[in-house]
mmCIF file of C-alpha atoms in Angstrom:
data_model
loop_
_atom_site.group_PDB
_atom_site.id
_atom_site.type_symbol
_atom_site.label_atom_id
_atom_site.label_comp_id
_atom_site.label_asym_id
_atom_site.label_seq_id
_atom_site.Cartn_x
_atom_site.Cartn_y
_atom_site.Cartn_z
ATOM 1 C CA MET A 1 114.089 137.937 42.060
ATOM 2 C CA ASP A 2 111.972 138.079 45.162
ATOM 3 C CA LYS A 3 108.277 138.770 45.803
ATOM 4 C CA ILE A 4 108.880 142.519 45.791
ATOM 5 C CA ASP A 5 110.528 142.394 42.342
ATOM 6 C CA ILE A 6 107.624 140.300 41.078
ATOM 7 C CA LYS A 7 105.104 142.818 42.426
ATOM 8 C CA ILE A 8 107.037 145.713 40.843
ATOM 9 C CA LEU A 9 107.036 143.894 37.482
ATOM 10 C CA GLN A 10 103.315 143.225 37.779
ATOM 11 C CA LEU A 11 102.593 146.889 38.516
ATOM 12 C CA LEU A 12 104.849 148.191 35.725
ATOM 13 C CA GLN A 13 103.297 145.801 33.240
ATOM 14 C CA GLU A 14 99.880 147.080 34.313
ATOM 15 C CA ASN A 15 100.968 150.711 33.844
ATOM 16 C CA SER A 16 104.601 151.638 33.213
ATOM 17 C CA ARG A 17 103.826 155.267 34.031
ATOM 18 C CA TYR A 18 103.020 154.665 37.684
ATOM 19 C CA PRO A 19 105.035 157.172 39.744
ATOM 20 C CA LEU A 20 107.824 155.763 41.908
ATOM 21 C CA LYS A 21 106.000 157.010 44.994
ATOM 22 C CA TYR A 22 102.925 154.949 44.045
ATOM 23 C CA LEU A 23 105.029 151.820 43.378
ATOM 24 C CA ALA A 24 106.882 152.317 46.657
ATOM 25 C CA GLY A 25 103.599 152.475 48.546
ATOM 26 C CA LYS A 26 102.392 149.257 46.941
ATOM 27 C CA VAL A 27 105.534 147.297 47.889
ATOM 28 C CA PHE A 28 106.191 149.055 51.225
ATOM 29 C CA LEU A 29 109.644 150.373 50.285
ATOM 30 C CA SER A 30 111.101 153.836 49.782
ATOM 31 C CA SER A 31 111.083 155.417 46.322
ATOM 32 C CA PRO A 32 114.908 155.193 46.029
ATOM 33 C CA ALA A 33 114.786 151.484 46.933
ATOM 34 C CA VAL A 34 112.156 150.845 44.245
ATOM 35 C CA SER A 35 114.157 152.883 41.739
ATOM 36 C CA ALA A 36 117.249 150.788 42.485
ATOM 37 C CA ARG A 37 115.264 147.569 42.021
ATOM 38 C CA ILE A 38 113.850 148.772 38.689
ATOM 39 C CA GLU A 39 117.339 149.755 37.522
ATOM 40 C CA ARG A 40 118.629 146.295 38.486
ATOM 41 C CA LEU A 41 115.743 144.609 36.609
ATOM 42 C CA GLU A 42 116.585 146.729 33.554
ATOM 43 C CA LYS A 43 120.308 145.855 33.736
ATOM 44 C CA GLN A 44 119.419 142.152 34.029
ATOM 45 C CA GLY A 45 117.344 142.473 30.853
ATOM 46 C CA ILE A 46 114.130 141.476 32.629
ATOM 47 C CA ILE A 47 112.655 144.889 31.820
ATOM 48 C CA SER A 48 113.542 145.531 28.193
ATOM 49 C CA GLY A 49 111.565 148.715 27.529
ATOM 50 C CA TYR A 50 108.529 150.881 28.145
ATOM 51 C CA HIS A 51 105.851 151.340 25.523
ATOM 52 C CA ALA A 52 102.643 153.246 24.910
ATOM 53 C CA GLU A 53 99.669 151.177 23.788
ATOM 54 C CA ILE A 54 98.198 152.898 20.739
ATOM 55 C CA ASN A 55 94.764 152.206 19.269
ATOM 56 C CA PRO A 56 95.330 151.651 15.514
ATOM 57 C CA LEU A 57 91.626 152.154 14.671
ATOM 58 C CA VAL A 58 91.680 155.728 15.958
ATOM 59 C CA LEU A 59 94.632 156.424 13.648
ATOM 60 C CA GLY A 60 92.838 154.942 10.635
ATOM 61 C CA TYR A 61 94.481 151.514 10.567
ATOM 62 C CA HIS A 62 91.357 149.391 10.159
ATOM 63 C CA ILE A 63 92.970 146.184 8.888
ATOM 64 C CA THR A 64 95.048 143.963 11.154
ATOM 65 C CA ALA A 65 96.210 140.699 9.638
ATOM 66 C CA PHE A 66 98.489 137.754 10.205
ATOM 67 C CA ILE A 67 100.534 136.622 7.230
ATOM 68 C CA ASN A 68 102.283 133.268 7.145
ATOM 69 C CA LEU A 69 105.222 133.054 4.752
ATOM 70 C CA THR A 70 107.404 130.201 3.534
ATOM 71 C CA LEU A 71 111.008 131.320 3.436
ATOM 72 C CA GLU A 72 114.095 129.406 2.423
ATOM 73 C CA PRO A 73 116.926 129.753 4.966
ATOM 74 C CA LYS A 74 119.202 131.225 2.283
ATOM 75 C CA GLN A 75 116.714 134.122 1.866
ATOM 76 C CA LYS A 76 116.982 135.291 5.488
ATOM 77 C CA PRO A 77 119.866 137.751 4.896
ATOM 78 C CA GLU A 78 117.725 139.559 2.295
ATOM 79 C CA PHE A 79 114.362 139.094 4.055
ATOM 80 C CA TYR A 80 115.265 140.297 7.571
ATOM 81 C CA PRO A 81 116.336 143.844 6.521
ATOM 82 C CA PHE A 82 113.302 144.043 4.194
ATOM 83 C CA ILE A 83 110.757 143.097 6.873
ATOM 84 C CA GLU A 84 112.438 145.239 9.538
ATOM 85 C CA ALA A 85 112.135 148.285 7.274
ATOM 86 C CA CYS A 86 108.375 147.831 6.742
ATOM 87 C CA PRO A 87 106.597 150.295 9.053
ATOM 88 C CA ASN A 88 103.275 148.416 8.918
ATOM 89 C CA VAL A 89 104.843 145.243 10.335
ATOM 90 C CA LEU A 90 104.007 145.079 14.039
ATOM 91 C CA GLU A 91 105.776 141.780 14.669
ATOM 92 C CA CYS A 92 107.596 139.092 12.726
ATOM 93 C CA ASP A 93 108.382 135.713 14.231
ATOM 94 C CA CYS A 94 110.385 132.799 12.844
ATOM 95 C CA VAL A 95 108.186 129.755 13.603
ATOM 96 C CA THR A 96 107.912 126.003 13.148
ATOM 97 C CA GLY A 97 105.330 124.300 10.969
ATOM 98 C CA ALA A 98 104.270 124.598 7.351
ATOM 99 C CA TYR A 99 105.336 128.244 7.229
ATOM 100 C CA SER A 100 108.587 129.697 8.525
ATOM 101 C CA MET A 101 107.511 133.305 9.229
ATOM 102 C CA HIS A 102 104.448 134.597 11.075
ATOM 103 C CA ILE A 103 103.955 138.325 10.481
ATOM 104 C CA LYS A 104 101.472 140.655 12.179
ATOM 105 C CA VAL A 105 100.636 143.766 10.153
ATOM 106 C CA CYS A 106 98.311 146.763 10.337
ATOM 107 C CA PHE A 107 97.078 148.754 7.303
ATOM 108 C CA PRO A 108 94.463 151.414 6.603
ATOM 109 C CA SER A 109 92.885 149.325 3.804
ATOM 110 C CA THR A 110 92.785 145.893 2.189
ATOM 111 C CA LEU A 111 94.213 147.501 -0.952
ATOM 112 C CA GLU A 112 97.425 148.399 0.911
ATOM 113 C CA LEU A 113 97.504 144.972 2.581
ATOM 114 C CA ASP A 114 97.206 143.342 -0.852
ATOM 115 C CA SER A 115 100.090 145.434 -2.179
ATOM 116 C CA PHE A 116 102.278 144.415 0.773
ATOM 117 C CA ILE A 117 101.422 140.727 0.287
ATOM 118 C CA GLY A 118 102.522 141.111 -3.332
ATOM 119 C CA GLN A 119 105.916 142.351 -2.108
ATOM 120 C CA LEU A 120 106.192 139.428 0.310
ATOM 121 C CA GLN A 121 105.452 136.859 -2.374
ATOM 122 C CA LYS A 122 108.867 137.425 -3.953
ATOM 123 C CA PHE A 123 110.188 135.555 -0.889
ATOM 124 C CA GLY A 124 107.725 132.652 -0.946
ATOM 125 C CA LYS A 125 104.160 131.428 -0.571
ATOM 126 C CA THR A 126 101.867 133.410 1.740
ATOM 127 C CA GLU A 127 98.658 132.707 3.631
ATOM 128 C CA THR A 128 96.787 135.608 5.219
ATOM 129 C CA GLN A 129 94.186 135.842 7.973
ATOM 130 C CA ILE A 130 92.426 139.173 8.550
ATOM 131 C CA VAL A 131 91.504 139.881 12.185
ATOM 132 C CA PHE A 132 87.789 140.496 12.840
ATOM 133 C CA SER A 133 88.117 141.089 16.587
ATOM 134 C CA THR A 134 90.573 140.608 19.431
ATOM 135 C CA PRO A 135 88.881 139.067 22.492
ATOM 136 C CA VAL A 136 92.242 138.805 24.322
ATOM 137 C CA PRO A 137 94.640 141.659 23.503
ATOM 138 C CA SER A 138 98.357 141.442 24.164
ATOM 139 C CA ARG A 139 98.706 141.368 27.926
ATOM 140 C CA GLY A 140 102.289 140.527 28.735
ATOM 141 C CA ILE A 141 103.680 137.814 30.980
ATOM 142 C CA ASN A 142 101.615 136.345 33.802
ATOM 143 C CA ILE A 143 103.725 137.686 36.658
ATOM 144 C CA GLU A 144 101.457 135.974 39.229
ATOM 145 C CA SER A 145 102.681 132.591 37.954
ATOM 146 C CA LEU A 146 106.257 133.571 38.913
ATOM 147 C CA ASN A 147 105.072 133.984 42.492
ATOM 148 C CA GLU A 148 103.339 130.585 42.389
ATOM 149 C CA LEU A 149 106.425 128.949 40.849
ATOM 150 C CA GLU A 150 108.654 130.466 43.543
ATOM 151 C CA ASN A 151 106.315 129.161 46.289
ATOM 152 C CA THR A 152 106.222 125.672 44.726
ATOM 153 C CA GLU A 153 110.030 125.570 44.514
ATOM 154 C CA LYS A 154 110.329 126.621 48.176
ATOM 155 C CA GLU A 155 107.819 123.938 49.233
ATOM 156 C CA ASN A 156 109.739 121.292 47.277
ATOM 157 C CA ASN A 157 113.046 122.394 48.849
ATOM 158 C CA ASP A 158 111.493 122.364 52.333
ATOM 159 C CA GLU A 159 110.252 118.786 51.825
ATOM 160 C CA GLN A 160 113.724 117.555 50.851
#
């Protein structure tokens, strides 16, 4: 990856619907050259998808919560299909610490959240935190740091 790839990633992460012509103008390449770079980044797995950011409040999902769950390793074959099939689960991560699963969910009401927690408790102990506000929303990877890392590596190689 070079500085142009990094800039393309930064722009796409900012708005994945930018037209190729706009991206090309920002990186001083032709549209076909930018398209080829994006295709290469996709094939390398660096770009893994494009998503719309949807406001859950507008759709009536007023409760966002994080649920921590203890889960025995032998339960994973049953738990993974269960959690994957739950449409209100936004994310589920296997983590270290006192709990083994960290689950982000969104529901229209606390009543529905409570019902879901009841279903989860067949797998183990839960602890739930309801989100009041989100001062820093999901923002992706800091692409600027890749540029800084690349410059630091070049400086170190030049010194040697």
